[in-house]
Coordinates of C-alpha atoms in Angstrom, one line a residue:
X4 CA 0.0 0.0 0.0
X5 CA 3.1 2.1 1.3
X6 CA 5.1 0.9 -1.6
X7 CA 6.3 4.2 -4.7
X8 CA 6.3 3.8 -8.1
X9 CA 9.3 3.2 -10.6
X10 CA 10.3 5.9 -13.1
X11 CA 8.9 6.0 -16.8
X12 CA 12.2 5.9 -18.7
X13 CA 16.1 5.9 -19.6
X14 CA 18.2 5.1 -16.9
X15 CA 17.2 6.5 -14.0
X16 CA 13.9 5.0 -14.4
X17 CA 14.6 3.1 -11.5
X18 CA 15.9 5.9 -8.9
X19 CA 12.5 8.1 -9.8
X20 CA 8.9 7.6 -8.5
X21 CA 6.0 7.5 -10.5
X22 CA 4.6 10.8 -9.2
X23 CA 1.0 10.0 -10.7
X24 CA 0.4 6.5 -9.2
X25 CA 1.4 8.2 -5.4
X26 CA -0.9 10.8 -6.0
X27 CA -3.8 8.3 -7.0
X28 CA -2.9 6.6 -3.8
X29 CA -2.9 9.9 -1.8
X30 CA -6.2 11.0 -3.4
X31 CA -7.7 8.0 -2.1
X32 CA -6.7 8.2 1.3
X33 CA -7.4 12.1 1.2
X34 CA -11.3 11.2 1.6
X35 CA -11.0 10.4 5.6
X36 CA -10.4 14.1 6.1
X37 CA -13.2 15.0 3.8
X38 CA -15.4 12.2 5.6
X39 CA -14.5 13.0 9.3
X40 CA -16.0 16.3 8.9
X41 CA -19.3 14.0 7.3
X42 CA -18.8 11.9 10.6
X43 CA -18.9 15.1 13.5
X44 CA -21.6 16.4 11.3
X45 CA -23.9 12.9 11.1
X46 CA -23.4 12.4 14.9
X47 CA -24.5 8.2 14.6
X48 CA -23.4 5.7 17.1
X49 CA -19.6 4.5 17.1
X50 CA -20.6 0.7 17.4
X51 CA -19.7 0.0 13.5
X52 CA -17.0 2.1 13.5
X53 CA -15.4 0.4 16.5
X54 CA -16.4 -3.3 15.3
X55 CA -15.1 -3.4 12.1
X56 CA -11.8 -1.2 11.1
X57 CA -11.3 -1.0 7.4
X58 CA -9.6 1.1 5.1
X59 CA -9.4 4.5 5.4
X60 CA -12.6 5.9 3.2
X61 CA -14.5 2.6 4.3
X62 CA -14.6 3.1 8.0
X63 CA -16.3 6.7 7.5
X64 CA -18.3 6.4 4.5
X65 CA -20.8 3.8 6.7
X66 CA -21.2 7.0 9.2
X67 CA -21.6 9.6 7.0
X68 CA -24.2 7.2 5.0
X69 CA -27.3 7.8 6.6
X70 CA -27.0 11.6 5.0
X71 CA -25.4 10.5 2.1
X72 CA -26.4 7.5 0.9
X73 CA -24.7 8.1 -2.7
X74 CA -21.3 7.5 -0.5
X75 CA -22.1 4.5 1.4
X76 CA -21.3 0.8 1.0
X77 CA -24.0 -0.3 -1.2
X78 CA -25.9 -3.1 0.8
X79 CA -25.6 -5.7 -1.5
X80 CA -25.8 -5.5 -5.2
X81 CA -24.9 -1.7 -6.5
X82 CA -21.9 0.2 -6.7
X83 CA -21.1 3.3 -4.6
X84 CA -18.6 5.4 -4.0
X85 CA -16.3 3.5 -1.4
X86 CA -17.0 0.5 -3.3
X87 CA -14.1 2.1 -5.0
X88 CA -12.1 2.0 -2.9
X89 CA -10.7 -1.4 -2.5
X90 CA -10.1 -2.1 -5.8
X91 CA -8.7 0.5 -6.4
X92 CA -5.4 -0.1 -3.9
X93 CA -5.3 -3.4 -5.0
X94 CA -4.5 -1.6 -8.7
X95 CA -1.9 0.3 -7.4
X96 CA -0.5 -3.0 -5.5
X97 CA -0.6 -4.3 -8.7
X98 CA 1.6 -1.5 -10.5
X99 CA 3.4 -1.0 -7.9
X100 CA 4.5 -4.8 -8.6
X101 CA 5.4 -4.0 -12.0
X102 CA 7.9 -1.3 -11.2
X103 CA 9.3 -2.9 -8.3
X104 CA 9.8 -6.1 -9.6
X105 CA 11.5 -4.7 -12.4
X106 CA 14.3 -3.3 -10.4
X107 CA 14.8 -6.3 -9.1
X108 CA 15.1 -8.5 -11.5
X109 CA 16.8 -5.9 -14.0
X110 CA 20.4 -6.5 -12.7
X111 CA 20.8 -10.2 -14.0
X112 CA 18.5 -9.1 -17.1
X113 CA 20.8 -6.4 -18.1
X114 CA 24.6 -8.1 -16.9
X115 CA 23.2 -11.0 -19.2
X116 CA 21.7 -8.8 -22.4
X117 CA 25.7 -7.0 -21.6
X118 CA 27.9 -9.9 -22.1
X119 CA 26.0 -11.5 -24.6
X120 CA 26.2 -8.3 -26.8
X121 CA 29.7 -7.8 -25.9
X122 CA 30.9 -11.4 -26.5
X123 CA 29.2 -12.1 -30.0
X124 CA 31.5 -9.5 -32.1
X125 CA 34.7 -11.0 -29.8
X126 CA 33.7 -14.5 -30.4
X127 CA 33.4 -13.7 -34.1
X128 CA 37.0 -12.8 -33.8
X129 CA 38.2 -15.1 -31.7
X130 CA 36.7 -18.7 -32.4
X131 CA 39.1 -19.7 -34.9
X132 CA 41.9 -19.1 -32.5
X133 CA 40.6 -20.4 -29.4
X134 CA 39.2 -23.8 -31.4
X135 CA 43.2 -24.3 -33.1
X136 CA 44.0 -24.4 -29.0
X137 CA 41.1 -26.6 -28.1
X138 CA 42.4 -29.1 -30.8
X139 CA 45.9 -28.9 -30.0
X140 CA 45.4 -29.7 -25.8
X141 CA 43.2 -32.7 -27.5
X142 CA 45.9 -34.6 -29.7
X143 CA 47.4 -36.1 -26.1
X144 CA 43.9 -37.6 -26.0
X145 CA 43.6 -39.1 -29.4
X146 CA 47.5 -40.7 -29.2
X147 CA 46.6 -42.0 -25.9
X148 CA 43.3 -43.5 -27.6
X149 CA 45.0 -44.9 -30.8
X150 CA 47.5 -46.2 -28.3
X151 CA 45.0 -48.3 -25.7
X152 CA 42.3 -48.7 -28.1
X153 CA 42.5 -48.7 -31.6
X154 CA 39.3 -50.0 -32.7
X155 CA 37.2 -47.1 -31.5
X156 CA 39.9 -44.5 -32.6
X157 CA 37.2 -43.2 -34.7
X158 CA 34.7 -42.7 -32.1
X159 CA 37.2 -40.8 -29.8
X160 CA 38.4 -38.9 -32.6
X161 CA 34.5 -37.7 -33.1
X162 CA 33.8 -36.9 -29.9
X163 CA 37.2 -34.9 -29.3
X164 CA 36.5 -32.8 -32.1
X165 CA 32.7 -32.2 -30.6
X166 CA 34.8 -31.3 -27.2
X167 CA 36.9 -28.9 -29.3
X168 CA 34.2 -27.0 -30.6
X169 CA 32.2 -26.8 -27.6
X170 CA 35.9 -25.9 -25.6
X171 CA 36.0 -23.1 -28.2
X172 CA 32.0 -21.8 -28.0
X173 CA 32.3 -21.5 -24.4
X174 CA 36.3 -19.8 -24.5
X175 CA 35.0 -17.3 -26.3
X176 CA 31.6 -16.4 -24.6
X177 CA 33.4 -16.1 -20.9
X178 CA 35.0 -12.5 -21.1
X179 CA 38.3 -12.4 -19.3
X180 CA 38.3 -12.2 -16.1
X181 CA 40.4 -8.9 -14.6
X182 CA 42.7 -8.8 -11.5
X183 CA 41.8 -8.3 -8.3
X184 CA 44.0 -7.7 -4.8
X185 CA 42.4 -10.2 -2.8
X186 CA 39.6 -12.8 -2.9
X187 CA 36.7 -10.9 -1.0
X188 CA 37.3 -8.0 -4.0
X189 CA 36.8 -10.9 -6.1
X190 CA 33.7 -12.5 -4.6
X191 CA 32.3 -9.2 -4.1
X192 CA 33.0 -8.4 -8.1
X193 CA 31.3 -11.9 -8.6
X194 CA 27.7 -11.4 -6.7
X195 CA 27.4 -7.9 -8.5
X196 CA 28.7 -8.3 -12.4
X197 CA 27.3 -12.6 -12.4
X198 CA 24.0 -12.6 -10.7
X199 CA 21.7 -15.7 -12.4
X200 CA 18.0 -15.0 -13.2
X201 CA 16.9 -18.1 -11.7
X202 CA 18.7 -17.0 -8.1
X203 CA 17.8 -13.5 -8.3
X204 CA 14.4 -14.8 -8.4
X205 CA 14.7 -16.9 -5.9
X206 CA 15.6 -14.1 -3.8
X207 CA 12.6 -11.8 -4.9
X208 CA 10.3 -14.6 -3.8
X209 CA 11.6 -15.1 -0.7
X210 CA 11.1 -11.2 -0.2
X211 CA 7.7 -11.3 -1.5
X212 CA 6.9 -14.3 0.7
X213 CA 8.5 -12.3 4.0
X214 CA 6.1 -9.2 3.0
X215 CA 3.1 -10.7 2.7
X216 CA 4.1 -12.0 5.8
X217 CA 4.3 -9.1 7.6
X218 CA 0.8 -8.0 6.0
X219 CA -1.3 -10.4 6.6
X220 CA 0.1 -10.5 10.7
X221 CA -0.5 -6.7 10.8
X222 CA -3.8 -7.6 9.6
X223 CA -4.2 -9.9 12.5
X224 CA -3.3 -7.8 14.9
X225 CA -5.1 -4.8 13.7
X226 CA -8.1 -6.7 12.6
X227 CA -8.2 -9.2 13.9
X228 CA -10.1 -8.6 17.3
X229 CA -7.3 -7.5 19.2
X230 CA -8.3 -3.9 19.6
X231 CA -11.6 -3.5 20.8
X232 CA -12.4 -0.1 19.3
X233 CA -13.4 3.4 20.4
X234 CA -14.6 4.1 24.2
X235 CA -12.9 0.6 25.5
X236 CA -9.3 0.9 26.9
X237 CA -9.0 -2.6 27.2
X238 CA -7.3 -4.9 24.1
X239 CA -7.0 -8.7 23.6
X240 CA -9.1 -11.5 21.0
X241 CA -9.8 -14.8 21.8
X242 CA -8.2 -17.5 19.8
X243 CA -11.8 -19.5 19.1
X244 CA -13.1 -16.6 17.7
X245 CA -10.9 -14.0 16.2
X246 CA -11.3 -13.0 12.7
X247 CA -8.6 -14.7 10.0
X248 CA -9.2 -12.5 6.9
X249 CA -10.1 -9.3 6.1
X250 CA -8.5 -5.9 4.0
X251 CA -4.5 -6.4 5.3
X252 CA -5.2 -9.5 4.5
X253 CA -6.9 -9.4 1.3
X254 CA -4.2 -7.0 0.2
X255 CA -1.0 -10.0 1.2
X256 CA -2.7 -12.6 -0.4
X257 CA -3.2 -10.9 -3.6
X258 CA 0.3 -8.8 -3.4
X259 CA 1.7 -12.4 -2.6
X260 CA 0.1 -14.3 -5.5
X261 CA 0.7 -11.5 -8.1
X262 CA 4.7 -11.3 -7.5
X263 CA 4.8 -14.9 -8.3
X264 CA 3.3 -14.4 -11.3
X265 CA 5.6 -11.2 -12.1
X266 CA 8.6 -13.7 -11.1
X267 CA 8.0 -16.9 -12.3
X268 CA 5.3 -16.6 -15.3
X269 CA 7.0 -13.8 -17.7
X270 CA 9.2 -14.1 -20.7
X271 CA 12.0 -12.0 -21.3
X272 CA 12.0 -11.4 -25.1
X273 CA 12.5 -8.2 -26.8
X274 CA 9.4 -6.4 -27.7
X275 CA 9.6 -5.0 -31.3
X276 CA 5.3 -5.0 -31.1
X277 CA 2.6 -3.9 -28.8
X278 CA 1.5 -7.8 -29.3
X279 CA 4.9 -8.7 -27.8
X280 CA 3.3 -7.4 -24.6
X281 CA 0.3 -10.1 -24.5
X282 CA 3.0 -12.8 -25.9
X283 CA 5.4 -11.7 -23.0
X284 CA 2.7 -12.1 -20.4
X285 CA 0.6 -14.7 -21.8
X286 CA 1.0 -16.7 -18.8
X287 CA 0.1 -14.2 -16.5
X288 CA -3.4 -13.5 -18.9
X289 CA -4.1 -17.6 -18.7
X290 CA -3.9 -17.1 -14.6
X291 CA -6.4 -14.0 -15.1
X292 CA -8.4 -16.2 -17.2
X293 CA -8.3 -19.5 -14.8
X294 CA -9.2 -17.2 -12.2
X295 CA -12.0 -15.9 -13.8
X296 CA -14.0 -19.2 -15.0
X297 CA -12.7 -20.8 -11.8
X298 CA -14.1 -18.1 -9.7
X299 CA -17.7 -18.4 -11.9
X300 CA -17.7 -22.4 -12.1
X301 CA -18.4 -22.2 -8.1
X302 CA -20.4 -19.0 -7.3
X303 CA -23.1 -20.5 -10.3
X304 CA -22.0 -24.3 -9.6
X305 CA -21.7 -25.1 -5.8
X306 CA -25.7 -26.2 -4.4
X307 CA -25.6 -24.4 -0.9
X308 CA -27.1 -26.5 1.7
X309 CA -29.0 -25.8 4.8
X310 CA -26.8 -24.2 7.7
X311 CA -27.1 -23.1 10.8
X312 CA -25.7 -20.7 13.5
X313 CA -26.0 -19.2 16.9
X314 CA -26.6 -16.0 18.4
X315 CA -25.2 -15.5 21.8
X316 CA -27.7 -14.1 24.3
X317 CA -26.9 -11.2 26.3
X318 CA -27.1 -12.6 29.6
X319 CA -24.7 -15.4 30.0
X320 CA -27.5 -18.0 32.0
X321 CA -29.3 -17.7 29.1
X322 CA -28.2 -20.2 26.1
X323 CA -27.3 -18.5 22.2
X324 CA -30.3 -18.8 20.2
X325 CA -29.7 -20.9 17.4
X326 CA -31.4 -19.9 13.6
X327 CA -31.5 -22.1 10.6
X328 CA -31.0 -20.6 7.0
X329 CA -32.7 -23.0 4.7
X330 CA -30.7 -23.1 1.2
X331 CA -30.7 -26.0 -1.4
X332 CA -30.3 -23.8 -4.3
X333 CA -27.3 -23.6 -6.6
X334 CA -26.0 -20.5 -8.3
X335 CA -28.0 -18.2 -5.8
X336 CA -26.3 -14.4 -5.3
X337 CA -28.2 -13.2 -2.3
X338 CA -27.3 -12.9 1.5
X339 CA -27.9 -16.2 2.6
X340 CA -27.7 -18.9 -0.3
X341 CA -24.3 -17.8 -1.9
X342 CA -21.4 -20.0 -2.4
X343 CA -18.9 -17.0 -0.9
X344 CA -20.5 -17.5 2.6
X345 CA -20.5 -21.2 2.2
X346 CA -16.6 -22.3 1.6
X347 CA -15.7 -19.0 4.5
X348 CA -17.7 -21.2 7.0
X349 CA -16.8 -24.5 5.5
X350 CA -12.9 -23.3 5.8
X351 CA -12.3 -20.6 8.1
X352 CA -14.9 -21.5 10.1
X353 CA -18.5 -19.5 10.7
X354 CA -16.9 -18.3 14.5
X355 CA -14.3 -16.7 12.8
X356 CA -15.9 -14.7 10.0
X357 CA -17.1 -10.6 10.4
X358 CA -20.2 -10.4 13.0
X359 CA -21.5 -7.8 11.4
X360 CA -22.0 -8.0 7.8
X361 CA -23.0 -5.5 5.6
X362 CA -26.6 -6.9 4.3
X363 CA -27.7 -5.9 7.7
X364 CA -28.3 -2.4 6.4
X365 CA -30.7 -4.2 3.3
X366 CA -34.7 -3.8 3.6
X367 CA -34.5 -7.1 4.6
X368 CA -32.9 -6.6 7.8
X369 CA -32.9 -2.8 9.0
X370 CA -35.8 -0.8 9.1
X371 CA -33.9 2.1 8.5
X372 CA -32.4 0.4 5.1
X373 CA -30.3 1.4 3.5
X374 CA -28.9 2.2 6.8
X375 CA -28.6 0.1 9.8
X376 CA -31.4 -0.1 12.1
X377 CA -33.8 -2.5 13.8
X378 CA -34.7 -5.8 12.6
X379 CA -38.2 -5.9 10.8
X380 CA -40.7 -7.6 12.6
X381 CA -40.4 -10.5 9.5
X382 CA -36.9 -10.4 9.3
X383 CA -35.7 -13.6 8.0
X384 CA -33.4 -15.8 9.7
X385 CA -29.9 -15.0 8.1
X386 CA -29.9 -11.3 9.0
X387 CA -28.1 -11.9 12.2
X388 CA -25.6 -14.4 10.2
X389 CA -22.1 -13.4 10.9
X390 CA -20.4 -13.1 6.7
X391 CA -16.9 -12.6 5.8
X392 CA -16.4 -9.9 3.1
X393 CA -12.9 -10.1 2.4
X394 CA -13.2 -14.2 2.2
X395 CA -11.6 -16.8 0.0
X396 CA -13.7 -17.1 -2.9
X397 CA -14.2 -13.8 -3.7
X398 CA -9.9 -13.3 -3.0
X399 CA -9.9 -14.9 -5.9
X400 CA -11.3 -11.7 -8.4
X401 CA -9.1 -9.5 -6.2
X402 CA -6.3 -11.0 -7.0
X403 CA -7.7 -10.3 -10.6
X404 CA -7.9 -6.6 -10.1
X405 CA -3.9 -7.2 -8.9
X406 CA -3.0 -8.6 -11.8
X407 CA -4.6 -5.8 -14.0
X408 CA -2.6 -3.0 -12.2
X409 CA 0.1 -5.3 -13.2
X410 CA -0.3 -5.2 -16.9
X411 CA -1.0 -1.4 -16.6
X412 CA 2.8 -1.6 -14.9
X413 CA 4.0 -3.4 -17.3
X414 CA 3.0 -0.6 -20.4
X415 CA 5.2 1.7 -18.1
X416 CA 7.9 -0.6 -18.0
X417 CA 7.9 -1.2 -21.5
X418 CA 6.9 1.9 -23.4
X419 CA 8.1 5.6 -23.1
X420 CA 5.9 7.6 -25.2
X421 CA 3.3 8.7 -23.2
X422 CA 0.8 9.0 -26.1
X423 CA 1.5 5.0 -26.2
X424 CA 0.9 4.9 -22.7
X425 CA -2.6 6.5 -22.7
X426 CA -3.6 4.8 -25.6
X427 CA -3.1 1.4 -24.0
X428 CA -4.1 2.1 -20.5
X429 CA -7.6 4.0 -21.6
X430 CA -8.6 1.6 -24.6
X431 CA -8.5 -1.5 -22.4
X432 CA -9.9 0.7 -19.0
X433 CA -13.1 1.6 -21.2
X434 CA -13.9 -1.6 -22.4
X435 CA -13.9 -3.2 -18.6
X436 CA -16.2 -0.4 -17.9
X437 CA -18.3 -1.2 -20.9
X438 CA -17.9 -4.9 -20.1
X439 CA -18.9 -4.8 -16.7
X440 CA -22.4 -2.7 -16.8
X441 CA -23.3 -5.0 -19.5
X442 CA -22.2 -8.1 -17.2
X443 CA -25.0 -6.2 -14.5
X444 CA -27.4 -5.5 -17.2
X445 CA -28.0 -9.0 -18.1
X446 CA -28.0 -10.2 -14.5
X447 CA -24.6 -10.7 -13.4
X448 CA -24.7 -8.0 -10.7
X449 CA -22.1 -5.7 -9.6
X450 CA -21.8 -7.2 -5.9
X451 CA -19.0 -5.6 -3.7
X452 CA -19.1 -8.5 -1.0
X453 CA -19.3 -11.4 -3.6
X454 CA -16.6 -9.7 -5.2
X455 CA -18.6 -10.4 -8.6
X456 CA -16.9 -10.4 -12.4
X457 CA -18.9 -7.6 -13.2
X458 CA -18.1 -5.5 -10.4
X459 CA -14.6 -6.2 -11.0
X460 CA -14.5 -5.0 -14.5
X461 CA -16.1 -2.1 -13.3
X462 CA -14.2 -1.2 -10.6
X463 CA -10.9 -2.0 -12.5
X464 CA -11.9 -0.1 -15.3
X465 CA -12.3 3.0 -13.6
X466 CA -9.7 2.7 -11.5
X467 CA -7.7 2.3 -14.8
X468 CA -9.4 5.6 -16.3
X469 CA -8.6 7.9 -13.1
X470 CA -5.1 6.8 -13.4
X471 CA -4.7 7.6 -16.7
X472 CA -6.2 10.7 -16.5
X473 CA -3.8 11.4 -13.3
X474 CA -0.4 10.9 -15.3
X475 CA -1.8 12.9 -17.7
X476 CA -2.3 16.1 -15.6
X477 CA 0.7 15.0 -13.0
X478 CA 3.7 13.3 -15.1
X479 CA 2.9 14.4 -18.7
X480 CA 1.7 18.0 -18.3
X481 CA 3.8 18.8 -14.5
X482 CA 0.9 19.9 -12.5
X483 CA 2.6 18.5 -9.8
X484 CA 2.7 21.4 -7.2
X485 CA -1.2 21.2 -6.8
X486 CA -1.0 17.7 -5.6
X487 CA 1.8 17.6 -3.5
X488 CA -0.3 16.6 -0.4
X489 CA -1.9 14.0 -1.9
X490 CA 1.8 12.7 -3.0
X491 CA 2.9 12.7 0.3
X492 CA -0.1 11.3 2.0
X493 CA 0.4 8.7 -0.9
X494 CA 3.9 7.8 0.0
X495 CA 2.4 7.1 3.1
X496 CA -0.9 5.3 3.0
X497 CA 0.1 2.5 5.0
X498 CA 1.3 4.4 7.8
X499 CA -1.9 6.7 7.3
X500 CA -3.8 3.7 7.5
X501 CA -2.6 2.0 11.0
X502 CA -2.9 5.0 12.5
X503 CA -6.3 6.3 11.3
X504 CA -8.0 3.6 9.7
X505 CA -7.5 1.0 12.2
X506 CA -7.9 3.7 15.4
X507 CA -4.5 3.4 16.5
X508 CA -3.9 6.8 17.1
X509 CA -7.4 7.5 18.3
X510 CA -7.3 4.7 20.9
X511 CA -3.6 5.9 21.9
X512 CA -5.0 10.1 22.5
X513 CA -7.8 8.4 24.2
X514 CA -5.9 6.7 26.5
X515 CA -5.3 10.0 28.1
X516 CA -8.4 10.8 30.1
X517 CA -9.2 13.2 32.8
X518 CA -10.6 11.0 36.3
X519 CA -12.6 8.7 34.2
X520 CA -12.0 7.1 30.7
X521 CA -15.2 9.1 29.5
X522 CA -13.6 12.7 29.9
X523 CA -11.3 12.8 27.1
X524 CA -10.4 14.6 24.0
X525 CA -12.5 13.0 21.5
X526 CA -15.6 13.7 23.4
X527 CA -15.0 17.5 24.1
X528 CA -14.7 17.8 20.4
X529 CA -18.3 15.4 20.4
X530 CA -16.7 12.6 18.6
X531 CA -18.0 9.1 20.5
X532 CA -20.7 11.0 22.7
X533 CA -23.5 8.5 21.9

């Protein structure tokens, strides 16, 4: 989330940061100041806020919803405002990728694309040479075989000369090797001018392995359950029932699968055509594309059965209340029926998934819909059903919406112009967006929680357009003084996002208190008073 762009071009595209992608970060973030003010303003209760902390536009859009509904989290099919949001850092993971990666792997890349274009004119030169030695050092072998064994003289005569030539291929290839003083100057030399492409990757994989990591612990820690929220000093989540996934999460699991694919699944041709780039990355599209039909085969395949689940009571003599959802329907997108919910309870267990799922604020369930509110006096039994919203199933699309930041990285990798660049990054953006309202049209539904394909061609298509339309005014025309802030608050969205988004630093200024825990800042300045 944290991480800068690369440069655009020559040789110190490497050193330089992609100004535009930082302020598409930062602009994105920018919303919580807008949205706190929303917050002050709307006065509702603190209970979702302090139950659920999400990125930083998603924790304050659900307050300021009940006056601006345009803003909210749609409660189940639609697309809002922060629906946005999500996808659209899992793009810039996805570029991010692109340009990081490449600096990585460049070294070996460029030290082997060196000596072979140094070597071939030498070699030209020097084969003849180098195979007269290769033949002379073999005559000791061919006496010593005519010698012991003079029957197969005319096999060890072939296969000398076969040694000769290769002798002379490889003399050629190796350039010399200079002097050095002592042997660390040598091995030092060696690591930095001989890296291998399979090692170096191996290295970048282990780094993109200990990152996600550190992610998806942070998102453990922060999201888990640990922190109990605003107006309760006290921290700590209880193993049985803490919550395994959710946004940190999301974000490792789809960082960690789409640097694989940047590692592992590319080629490293010369492009001399813009269809080079789809040949280069044609692995990558097939993973896009088994994602895609794998991701559809079980939301529309998988028959949903019956389930059940329990609602503690709030008295501790009295026993949970148990509910049963009845099902048996295959391919069903709603609340309770969907194949999403199913494998999350299946897997990670329904004691482990979010407690307080956004369908609560449908007409089904709140009587103040689209807002939350009491249940209807008909409500049916899944609207107390805990639902995961970042689950496992629908990981799977976000990892799509990685991977298309990553081909958007990829065009500023590989082409300079910027006309090229905007050609290829808006043709591609507008037919997602085209794509996906036609996908919701016919009845594949733009569906934030289900992660849906329609909502992800959507989402990924804008957030494709905004970017575009970002380098345009930032890196191609230099409007950069306008957007500073939002490049800095970009360059620091993940530290923007502990802090604020998870209520790290509001828990930490409300630890401060005056006699009791109630008298603090935040309630002098009427944030948390109801």
């Amino acid at each position: 989330m944290g991480g800068g762009g690369g440069g655009g071009g020559g040789h110190n595209a490497s050193k330089e940061r992609l100004v535009s992608l930082d302020v598409f970060r930062g602009l994105t973030v920018a919303d919580v100041l807008v949205l706190l003010g929303f917050k002050s303003l709307t006065k509702q209760s603190d209970s979702y806020l302090d139950s659920r902390p999400v990125l930083e536009v998603m924790i304050l859009v659900d307050d300021a919803g009940g006056v601006f509904p345009a803003i909210n989290h749609s409660p189940w099919d639609g697309v809002t405002l922060a629906d946005f949001v999500m996808p659209f850092f899992l793009f810039m993971v996805g570029v991010s990728l692109a340009l990081t990666f490449k600096q990585i792997l460049e070294p070996a890349s460029v030290v082997l694309d060196s000596l072979s274009s140094q070597n071939i004119c030498s070699s030209a030169k020097g084969f003849p040479v180098a195979l007269l030695k290769s033949c002379t050092r073999m005559s000791c072998i061919l006496r010593w075989s005519s010698n012991c064994c003079g029957s197969c003289y005319d096999t060890v005569m072939v296969a000398a000369a076969a040694v000769a030539m290769v002798t002379a291929v490889v003399v050629t290839a190796v350039p010399t090797a200079p002097a050095y003083d002592s042997y660390w100057s040598w091995r030092e030399d060696r690591i930095q001018v001989f890296p291998m492409k399979v090692s170096c990757r191996f290295i970048a994989t282990r780094k993109a392995f200990i990152r996600a990591l550190k992610l998806f612990l942070l998102g453990l820690l922060l999201q888990g359950g640990y922190f109990h929220g605003l107006n309760d000093l006290s921290y700590g989540v209880n193993i049985e029932y803490i919550r395994w996934m959710g946004t940190l999460q999301r974000i490792a699991i789809a960082y960690l699968a789409v640097a694989l694919c940047e590692i592992w699944l590319k080629n490293d041709t010369i492009l001399n055509s813009k269809l080079s780039l789809l040949r280069n990355y044609r692995l990558q599209w097939m993973v896009v594309i088994f994602l895609c039909v794998m991701y559809t085969a079980l939301l529309y395949g998988l028959t949903v059965p019956d389930w059940e689940y329990q609602v503690p009571s709030a008295k501790s003599s009295i026993p949970p209340k148990t509910f049963l959802v009845t099902c048996g329907k295959r391919g069903e997108t709603g609340p309770a029926c969907n194949a999403v919910g199913m494998i999350d309870r299946r897997i990670l267990g329904i004691q482990h998934l979010y407690n307080k799922p956004i369908y609560r604020r449908t007409k089904h369930c709140s009587i103040n819909s689209p807002d939350y509110g009491p249940l209807p006096s008909d409500a049916p039994s899944w609207c107390q059903a805990p639902f995961e919203p970042e689950g496992l199933l629908s990981s799977l699309m976000a990892v799509v919406t990685c991977l298309i930041g990553l081909h958007y990285g990829h065009i500023i990798v590989l082409f300079k112009d910027h006309k090229v660049r905007i050609l290829q990054w808006t043709i591609p953006a507008s037919s997602l967006v085209v794509i996906g309202f036609a996908m919701d049209f016919l009845g594949m539904h733009a569906n934030k929680v289900l992660y849906t394909f329609s909502y992800t061609c959507i989402t990924a298509g804008a957030a494709g357009l905004i970017f575009a339309g970002i380098y345009v005014l930032v890196d191609v025309c230099g409007y950069r003084r306008p957007s500073i802030l939002l490049e800095w608050m970009g360059t620091h969205s993940l530290t923007i996002y502990v802090l604020v988004a998870c209520n790290v630093l509001l828990i930490a200024v409300q630890g401060f208190y005056w006699k009791k825990p109630q008298n603090n800042f935040f309630r002098l300045i009427g944030i948390g008073s109801h």
